[in-house]
Coordinates of N, CA and C in Angstrom, one line a residue:
X882 N -7.4 -1.1 10.7 CA -6.7 -0.9 9.1 C -5.8 0.2 8.9
X883 N -6.2 1.3 9.6 CA -5.0 2.5 9.5 C -3.7 2.0 10.3
X884 N -3.8 1.4 11.2 CA -2.7 0.8 12.1 C -1.5 0.1 11.1
X885 N -2.2 -0.7 10.3 CA -1.6 -1.8 9.3 C -1.0 -1.0 8.4
X886 N -2.0 0.2 7.7 CA -1.5 0.9 6.5 C -0.4 2.0 6.8
X887 N -0.2 2.3 8.1 CA 0.8 3.3 8.5 C 2.0 2.7 9.3
X888 N 2.2 1.4 9.5 CA 3.1 0.8 9.9 C 4.5 1.0 9.1
X889 N 5.5 1.6 9.8 CA 6.7 1.9 9.4 C 6.8 3.4 8.9
X890 N 5.8 4.3 9.3 CA 6.0 5.5 8.6 C 6.6 6.5 9.4
X891 N 7.0 6.1 10.8 CA 7.6 6.8 11.5 C 9.0 6.7 11.1
X892 N 9.4 5.7 10.1 CA 10.7 5.6 9.6 C 11.0 6.6 8.3
X893 N 9.9 7.0 7.9 CA 10.3 8.1 6.8 C 11.2 9.2 7.0
X894 N 12.1 9.4 6.3 CA 12.9 10.4 6.3 C 12.9 11.5 5.7
X895 N 13.1 12.7 6.3 CA 12.9 14.3 5.8 C 13.3 14.5 4.3
X896 N 14.3 13.8 3.9 CA 14.6 13.9 2.3 C 14.1 12.8 1.4
X897 N 13.3 12.0 1.8 CA 12.7 11.0 1.2 C 11.7 11.4 0.0
X898 N 11.6 10.4 -1.1 CA 10.5 10.8 -2.1 C 9.5 9.4 -2.0
X899 N 8.4 9.8 -1.7 CA 7.5 8.6 -1.2 C 6.2 8.6 -2.4
X900 N 6.0 7.4 -2.8 CA 5.0 7.0 -3.7 C 3.9 6.6 -2.7
X901 N 2.8 6.8 -2.8 CA 1.2 6.3 -2.2 C 0.7 5.7 -3.3
X902 N 0.5 4.6 -3.5 CA -0.4 4.0 -4.6 C -1.8 3.5 -4.0
X903 N -2.9 4.0 -4.2 CA -4.2 3.8 -3.7 C -4.3 4.2 -2.2
X904 N -4.0 5.2 -2.0 CA -4.1 5.9 -0.6 C -5.5 6.2 0.0
X905 N -6.3 6.1 -0.7 CA -7.9 6.2 -0.5 C -8.3 7.7 -0.1
X906 N -8.7 7.6 1.1 CA -9.3 8.9 1.8 C -8.1 9.8 2.2
X907 N -6.9 9.3 2.4 CA -5.8 10.1 2.8 C -5.4 10.1 4.2
X908 N -6.2 9.3 5.1 CA -6.0 8.9 6.4 C -4.4 8.7 6.5
X909 N -3.8 7.8 5.6 CA -2.5 7.6 5.7 C -1.6 8.6 5.8
X910 N -1.9 9.9 5.2 CA -1.2 11.0 5.1 C -0.9 11.5 6.4
X911 N -1.9 11.3 7.3 CA -1.8 12.0 8.6 C -0.7 11.4 9.6
X912 N -0.3 10.1 9.2 CA 0.7 9.4 9.7 C 2.1 10.0 9.6
X913 N 2.2 10.9 8.8 CA 3.6 11.5 8.7 C 3.8 12.3 9.8
X914 N 4.9 12.0 10.5 CA 5.6 12.9 11.8 C 5.9 14.2 11.2
X915 N 5.4 15.1 12.1 CA 5.8 16.7 12.1 C 7.2 16.7 11.7
X916 N 8.1 16.1 12.3 CA 9.8 16.5 12.5 C 10.3 15.9 11.1
X917 N 9.6 15.0 10.4 CA 10.3 14.4 9.3 C 9.3 14.3 8.0
X918 N 8.8 15.0 7.5 CA 8.1 15.2 6.6 C 8.7 14.7 5.3
X919 N 8.6 14.0 4.2 CA 9.4 13.5 3.2 C 9.4 15.1 2.4
X920 N 10.7 14.8 1.6 CA 10.7 15.9 0.4 C 9.6 16.1 -0.7
X921 N 9.0 14.8 -0.9 CA 8.1 14.8 -2.1 C 7.4 13.5 -1.7
X922 N 6.0 13.8 -2.0 CA 5.0 12.6 -1.7 C 4.0 12.7 -3.2
X923 N 4.1 11.6 -3.9 CA 3.5 11.3 -5.1 C 2.2 10.3 -4.7
X924 N 0.7 10.9 -4.7 CA -0.1 10.4 -4.2 C -1.1 10.0 -5.4
X925 N -1.0 8.7 -5.7 CA -1.9 8.0 -6.9 C -3.2 7.4 -6.5
X926 N -4.0 7.9 -6.8 CA -5.7 7.4 -6.4 C -6.6 7.4 -7.6
X927 N -7.1 6.5 -8.0 CA -7.9 6.4 -9.2 C -9.4 7.2 -8.9
X928 N -9.8 7.3 -7.6 CA -11.1 7.9 -7.1 C -11.2 9.3 -6.8
X929 N -11.8 10.2 -8.0 CA -11.9 11.7 -7.7 C -12.4 11.9 -6.3
X930 N -13.3 11.3 -5.7 CA -13.8 11.6 -4.3 C -13.0 11.0 -3.4
X931 N -12.3 10.1 -3.4 CA -11.1 9.9 -2.3 C -10.0 10.9 -2.5
X932 N -10.0 11.2 -3.6 CA -8.6 12.2 -3.8 C -9.0 13.5 -3.1
X933 N -10.4 14.0 -3.1 CA -10.8 15.1 -2.7 C -10.6 15.1 -1.1
X934 N -10.9 13.8 -0.6 CA -10.8 13.6 0.8 C -9.5 13.7 1.4
X935 N -8.5 13.2 0.6 CA -7.0 13.1 0.8 C -6.5 14.5 0.8
X936 N -7.0 15.4 0.0 CA -6.5 16.9 0.0 C -6.9 17.7 1.0
X937 N -8.2 17.2 1.5 CA -8.7 17.8 2.8 C -7.8 17.4 4.1
X938 N -7.5 16.1 3.9 CA -6.5 15.7 5.1 C -5.2 16.5 5.0
X939 N -4.6 16.4 4.0 CA -3.4 17.1 3.6 C -3.3 18.8 4.1
X940 N -4.4 19.1 3.7 CA -4.5 20.5 3.9 C -4.8 20.9 5.6
X941 N -5.2 19.9 6.1 CA -5.2 20.1 7.8 C -4.0 19.9 8.4
X942 N -2.8 19.5 7.9 CA -1.7 19.4 8.4 C -0.9 20.3 8.3
X943 N -0.2 20.5 9.4 CA 1.0 21.5 9.4 C 2.4 21.4 8.6
X944 N 2.3 21.6 7.4 CA 3.2 20.8 6.5 C 4.3 21.7 6.1
X945 N 5.7 21.5 6.3 CA 6.6 22.3 5.9 C 6.7 22.8 4.5
X946 N 6.9 23.9 4.0 CA 7.0 24.3 2.7 C 8.0 23.8 1.9
X947 N 8.8 23.0 2.5 CA 9.8 22.0 1.6 C 9.0 20.7 1.2
X948 N 8.3 20.4 1.5 CA 7.4 19.4 1.3 C 6.6 19.7 0.0
X949 N 6.8 18.9 -1.1 CA 5.9 19.0 -2.3 C 5.0 17.8 -2.5
X950 N 3.7 17.7 -2.8 CA 2.9 16.9 -3.2 C 2.3 16.9 -4.5
X951 N 2.4 15.8 -5.1 CA 2.0 15.8 -6.6 C 0.7 14.8 -6.3
X952 N -0.5 15.2 -6.8 CA -1.8 14.7 -6.9 C -2.1 13.9 -8.1
X953 N -2.1 12.6 -8.2 CA -2.0 12.1 -9.5 C -3.6 11.2 -9.6
X954 N -4.7 11.6 -10.2 CA -5.8 10.9 -10.4 C -5.7 10.0 -11.5
X955 N -5.2 8.7 -11.1 CA -4.9 7.8 -11.9 C -4.8 6.5 -11.3
X956 N -4.7 5.4 -12.2 CA -4.5 3.9 -11.5 C -2.9 3.7 -11.5
X957 N -2.8 2.3 -11.3 CA -1.3 1.8 -11.4 C -0.6 1.9 -12.7
X958 N -1.2 2.4 -13.6 CA -0.4 2.5 -15.1 C 0.4 3.9 -14.8
X959 N 0.4 4.5 -14.1 CA 1.0 6.0 -13.7 C 2.5 5.4 -13.4
X960 N 2.6 4.5 -12.7 CA 3.9 3.8 -12.4 C 5.1 3.6 -13.6
X961 N 5.9 4.2 -13.7 CA 6.8 4.1 -14.7 C 8.1 4.5 -14.5
X962 N 9.3 4.1 -14.8 CA 10.4 4.7 -14.4 C 11.3 3.6 -13.6
X963 N 12.6 3.9 -13.3 CA 13.4 3.4 -12.6 C 14.3 4.3 -11.2
X964 N 14.5 3.8 -10.3 CA 15.0 4.3 -9.1 C 14.3 5.7 -8.8
X965 N 13.1 5.8 -8.7 CA 12.7 7.2 -8.3 C 12.4 7.4 -7.2
X966 N 11.9 6.4 -6.3 CA 11.4 6.5 -5.1 C 12.2 5.8 -3.9
X967 N 12.1 6.5 -2.8 CA 12.9 6.0 -1.5 C 12.0 5.1 -0.9
X968 N 10.8 5.4 -0.6 CA 9.5 4.5 -0.1 C 8.2 4.3 -0.9
X969 N 7.9 3.1 -1.0 CA 6.6 2.9 -1.7 C 5.6 2.6 -0.4
X970 N 4.4 3.1 -0.6 CA 3.3 2.7 0.4 C 2.1 2.1 -0.4
X971 N 1.9 1.0 -0.2 CA 0.9 0.3 -1.1 C -0.2 -0.2 0.0
X972 N -1.2 0.7 0.4 CA -2.1 0.2 1.6 C -3.4 -0.4 0.8
X973 N -3.6 -1.6 1.0 CA -4.9 -2.5 0.5 C -5.1 -2.5 -0.9
X974 N -4.1 -2.5 -1.7 CA -4.2 -2.3 -3.2 C -3.6 -3.3 -4.0
X975 N -2.8 -4.0 -3.6 CA -2.1 -5.2 -4.3 C -3.3 -6.3 -4.5
X976 N -3.9 -6.5 -3.3 CA -5.0 -7.7 -3.4 C -6.2 -7.5 -4.5
X977 N -6.2 -6.2 -5.1 CA -7.4 -6.0 -6.3 C -6.8 -6.6 -7.6
X978 N -5.4 -7.3 -7.8 CA -5.3 -7.5 -8.9 C -5.2 -8.9 -9.1
X979 N -5.7 -9.5 -10.4 CA -5.5 -10.8 -10.4 C -4.0 -11.4 -10.6
X980 N -3.8 -12.4 -10.5 CA -2.2 -12.8 -10.5 C -1.5 -12.4 -11.6
X981 N -1.8 -12.5 -12.8 CA -1.2 -11.9 -13.8 C -1.0 -10.3 -13.8
X982 N -2.0 -9.9 -13.8 CA -1.8 -8.4 -13.5 C -0.9 -8.1 -12.4
X983 N -1.0 -8.7 -11.2 CA -0.3 -8.5 -9.9 C 1.0 -8.4 -10.3
X984 N 1.6 -9.5 -11.0 CA 2.9 -9.5 -11.3 C 3.6 -8.5 -12.0
X985 N 2.9 -8.0 -12.9 CA 3.0 -6.9 -13.8 C 3.2 -5.5 -12.9
X986 N 2.2 -5.2 -12.0 CA 2.1 -4.0 -11.4 C 3.5 -4.2 -10.2
X987 N 3.5 -5.3 -9.6 CA 4.7 -5.5 -8.7 C 5.9 -5.0 -9.3
X988 N 6.1 -5.4 -10.6 CA 7.5 -5.3 -11.3 C 7.6 -4.0 -11.5
X989 N 6.7 -3.3 -12.0 CA 6.7 -1.9 -12.3 C 7.1 -1.0 -10.8
X990 N 6.4 -1.3 -9.7 CA 6.7 -0.7 -8.6 C 8.0 -1.0 -8.0
X991 N 8.5 -2.3 -8.0 CA 9.8 -2.8 -7.8 C 10.8 -1.9 -8.4
X992 N 10.7 -1.8 -9.7 CA 11.6 -1.0 -10.6 C 11.6 0.5 -10.2
X993 N 10.7 0.8 -9.7 CA 10.5 2.4 -9.4 C 11.2 2.5 -8.0
X994 N 11.4 1.7 -7.2 CA 12.0 1.9 -6.0 C 13.4 1.8 -6.1
X995 N 14.2 2.5 -5.5 CA 15.7 2.9 -5.3 C 16.2 1.6 -4.5
X996 N 17.4 1.3 -4.9 CA 18.2 0.2 -4.3 C 18.0 0.6 -2.8
X997 N 17.9 -0.3 -1.7 CA 17.9 -0.2 -0.4 C 16.5 0.6 0.1
X998 N 15.6 0.8 -0.8 CA 14.4 1.7 -0.4 C 13.5 0.7 0.1
X999 N 12.6 1.3 0.8 CA 11.5 0.8 1.7 C 10.1 0.6 1.1
X1000 N 9.6 -0.5 1.4 CA 8.1 -0.8 0.9 C 7.3 -1.1 2.1
X1001 N 6.4 -0.3 2.3 CA 5.3 -0.4 3.3 C 4.2 -1.3 2.9
X1002 N 3.9 -2.3 3.3 CA 2.7 -2.8 2.8 C 1.7 -3.2 3.6
X1003 N 0.4 -3.3 3.3 CA -0.8 -3.5 4.0 C -1.5 -4.0 3.3
X1004 N -2.3 -5.3 3.6 CA -3.3 -6.0 3.1 C -4.0 -6.9 4.0
X1005 N -4.9 -7.5 3.3 CA -5.7 -8.7 4.0 C -4.9 -10.1 3.8
X1006 N -5.1 -11.0 4.7 CA -4.4 -12.3 4.4 C -5.4 -13.4 5.6
X1007 N -4.9 -14.5 5.1 CA -5.5 -15.6 5.9 C -4.6 -16.3 6.9
X1008 N -4.7 -16.2 8.1 CA -3.8 -17.0 9.0 C -4.3 -18.4 9.0
X1009 N -3.0 -19.1 9.0 CA -3.4 -20.7 9.2 C -3.5 -21.1 10.8
X1010 N -4.9 -20.8 11.1 CA -5.2 -21.4 12.6 C -6.6 -22.1 12.6
X1011 N -7.1 -22.2 13.5 CA -8.3 -22.9 13.9 C -9.7 -21.9 13.3
X1012 N -9.3 -20.8 13.1 CA -10.3 -19.9 12.4 C -10.1 -19.3 11.0
X1013 N -9.5 -20.3 10.5 CA -9.1 -20.1 8.9 C -10.4 -20.1 8.0
X1014 N -11.2 -21.0 8.1 CA -12.4 -21.3 7.5 C -13.3 -20.0 7.6
X1015 N -13.5 -19.6 8.7 CA -14.4 -18.2 8.9 C -13.8 -17.2 8.1
X1016 N -12.4 -17.1 8.2 CA -11.7 -15.9 7.5 C -11.8 -15.9 6.0
X1017 N -11.7 -17.4 5.7 CA -12.0 -17.4 4.4 C -13.2 -17.0 3.8
X1018 N -14.5 -17.4 4.5 CA -15.8 -17.1 4.1 C -15.9 -15.5 4.2
X1019 N -15.2 -14.7 5.1 CA -15.3 -13.3 5.3 C -14.7 -12.7 3.9
X1020 N -13.4 -13.1 3.5 CA -12.9 -12.7 2.4 C -13.8 -13.1 1.1
X1021 N -14.3 -14.1 0.8 CA -14.9 -14.3 -0.1 C -16.3 -13.2 -0.3
X1022 N -16.6 -13.3 0.9 CA -17.9 -12.2 0.9 C -17.3 -10.7 0.6
X1023 N -16.2 -10.3 1.1 CA -15.8 -9.1 0.8 C -15.5 -8.9 -0.7
X1024 N -14.9 -9.8 -1.2 CA -14.6 -10.0 -2.7 C -15.7 -9.7 -3.4
X1025 N -16.8 -10.6 -3.1 CA -18.3 -10.7 -3.9 C -18.9 -9.0 -3.6
X1026 N -18.7 -8.7 -2.4 CA -19.1 -7.2 -2.0 C -18.7 -6.2 -3.2
X1027 N -17.1 -6.3 -3.1 CA -16.4 -5.2 -4.0 C -16.6 -5.5 -5.5
X1028 N -16.7 -6.9 -5.8 CA -16.9 -7.1 -7.3 C -18.4 -6.3 -7.6
X1029 N -19.4 -6.5 -6.8 CA -20.6 -5.9 -7.3 C -20.8 -4.5 -7.1
X1030 N -20.0 -3.8 -6.0 CA -20.1 -2.2 -5.8 C -19.1 -1.7 -6.6
X1031 N -17.9 -2.2 -6.8 CA -16.9 -1.4 -7.3 C -16.2 -2.2 -8.4
X1032 N -16.7 -3.1 -9.0 CA -16.3 -3.9 -10.1 C -15.0 -4.4 -10.1
X1033 N -14.4 -4.8 -8.8 CA -13.1 -5.4 -8.5 C -13.3 -6.8 -9.4
X1034 N -12.4 -7.1 -10.0 CA -12.4 -8.3 -10.7 C -11.8 -9.7 -10.2
X1035 N -10.6 -9.2 -9.3 CA -10.0 -10.2 -8.6 C -11.0 -11.0 -7.5
X1036 N -10.7 -12.3 -7.4 CA -11.6 -13.0 -6.2 C -10.9 -13.9 -5.3
X1037 N -9.4 -13.8 -5.3 CA -8.6 -14.2 -4.3 C -7.5 -13.2 -3.8
X1038 N -7.1 -13.5 -2.5 CA -6.0 -12.9 -1.9 C -4.8 -12.9 -2.7
X1039 N -4.1 -11.9 -2.9 CA -2.8 -11.8 -3.5 C -1.6 -12.8 -2.9
X1040 N -0.9 -13.5 -3.6 CA 0.2 -14.0 -2.9 C 1.6 -13.3 -3.0
X1041 N 1.4 -12.0 -2.4 CA 2.6 -11.2 -2.3 C 3.9 -11.7 -1.7
X1042 N 3.8 -12.6 -1.0 CA 4.9 -13.0 -0.4 C 5.8 -13.3 -1.2
X1043 N 5.2 -14.3 -2.3 CA 6.1 -14.9 -3.0 C 6.9 -14.0 -4.1
X1044 N 6.2 -12.8 -4.2 CA 6.8 -11.8 -5.4 C 7.8 -11.2 -4.6
X1045 N 7.5 -10.7 -3.2 CA 8.8 -10.2 -2.4 C 9.8 -10.9 -2.4
X1046 N 9.7 -12.1 -2.0 CA 10.9 -13.1 -1.9 C 11.7 -13.2 -3.2
X1047 N 10.8 -13.5 -4.3 CA 11.5 -13.7 -5.8 C 12.2 -12.4 -6.0
X1048 N 11.8 -11.1 -5.6 CA 12.6 -9.9 -6.0 C 13.5 -9.5 -4.8
X1049 N 13.8 -10.4 -4.0 CA 15.1 -10.2 -3.1 C 14.8 -9.3 -1.8
X1050 N 13.4 -9.2 -1.4 CA 13.2 -8.1 -0.5 C 13.6 -9.0 1.0
X1051 N 14.0 -8.0 1.9 CA 14.2 -8.4 3.2 C 13.1 -8.1 4.3
X1052 N 12.3 -8.7 4.8 CA 11.2 -8.5 5.8 C 12.0 -7.9 7.0
X1053 N 11.5 -6.6 7.3 CA 12.1 -6.1 8.4 C 11.1 -6.2 9.7
X1054 N 9.7 -6.0 9.3 CA 8.8 -6.1 10.4 C 7.3 -6.6 9.9
X1055 N 6.9 -7.3 10.7 CA 5.4 -7.7 10.3 C 4.5 -7.5 11.5
X1056 N 3.4 -7.3 11.7 CA 2.4 -7.2 12.5 C 0.9 -7.6 12.1
X1057 N 0.2 -8.3 12.6 CA -0.9 -8.6 12.3 C -2.1 -7.7 13.2
X1058 N -2.9 -7.5 12.4 CA -4.3 -6.6 13.1 C -5.6 -7.3 12.8
X1059 N -6.6 -6.6 13.3 CA -7.9 -7.1 13.1 C -8.1 -8.6 13.2
X1060 N -8.0 -9.1 14.5 CA -8.1 -10.6 14.4 C -7.3 -11.5 13.4
X1061 N -6.2 -11.1 13.0 CA -5.4 -11.7 12.3 C -6.0 -11.8 10.8
X1062 N -6.5 -10.7 10.4 CA -7.1 -10.8 9.0 C -6.3 -9.9 8.3
X1063 N -5.7 -8.8 8.7 CA -4.7 -8.0 8.2 C -3.3 -8.0 8.6
X1064 N -2.6 -7.6 7.7 CA -1.0 -7.5 8.0 C -0.3 -6.3 7.4
X1065 N 0.5 -5.7 8.3 CA 1.3 -4.5 7.9 C 2.6 -5.2 8.1
X1066 N 3.3 -5.0 6.5 CA 4.7 -5.5 6.7 C 5.6 -4.3 6.2
X1067 N 6.7 -4.3 6.7 CA 7.8 -3.3 6.4 C 9.0 -4.2 5.4
X1068 N 9.1 -4.0 4.2 CA 10.0 -4.7 3.6 C 11.1 -3.7 3.1
X1069 N 12.4 -4.1 2.9 CA 13.5 -3.2 2.5 C 14.2 -4.0 1.2
X1070 N 14.4 -3.4 0.2 CA 14.8 -3.9 -1.0 C 16.5 -4.0 -0.9
X1071 N 16.9 -5.5 -1.1 CA 18.4 -5.7 -0.7 C 19.1 -5.1 -2.0

């Protein structure tokens, strides 16, 4: 999971302003390379416990004093404004939203990204092969589990590729992980 969530982070540049939406425990923060920490990181996470874990990860890094981090204990509602970020990182978060809500969240994220910006996307997917049925059952189990434990309302994987295509994103790289149930994708806004 971490490999998918951090795909493309080697390309984050020193002067970038980065938004991480739903960064969870903060392991994604450990992937920033020492020689190119971004100028600013906005870390948006709705769970206080996960935010505390992320702060510990951040504190354990040798971070240049020029890097500023803003900790935002909030949901996707925090995302407002246009042309703010050079890089968006959305690890395993877009699949939490039902289709109607996803379109709204995606639109706000799209508008917050600068022209030519990079979107690092990681999430679950169902590969079209002979194991498709098994993967579908695993995904159904996963959504049932998270609905009971965390109150996740969505019951289906997000059709994000349609949204990226509709908004004119260029797919730069795509890798499959975990027996082709997880994908990491690097998109560039055209």
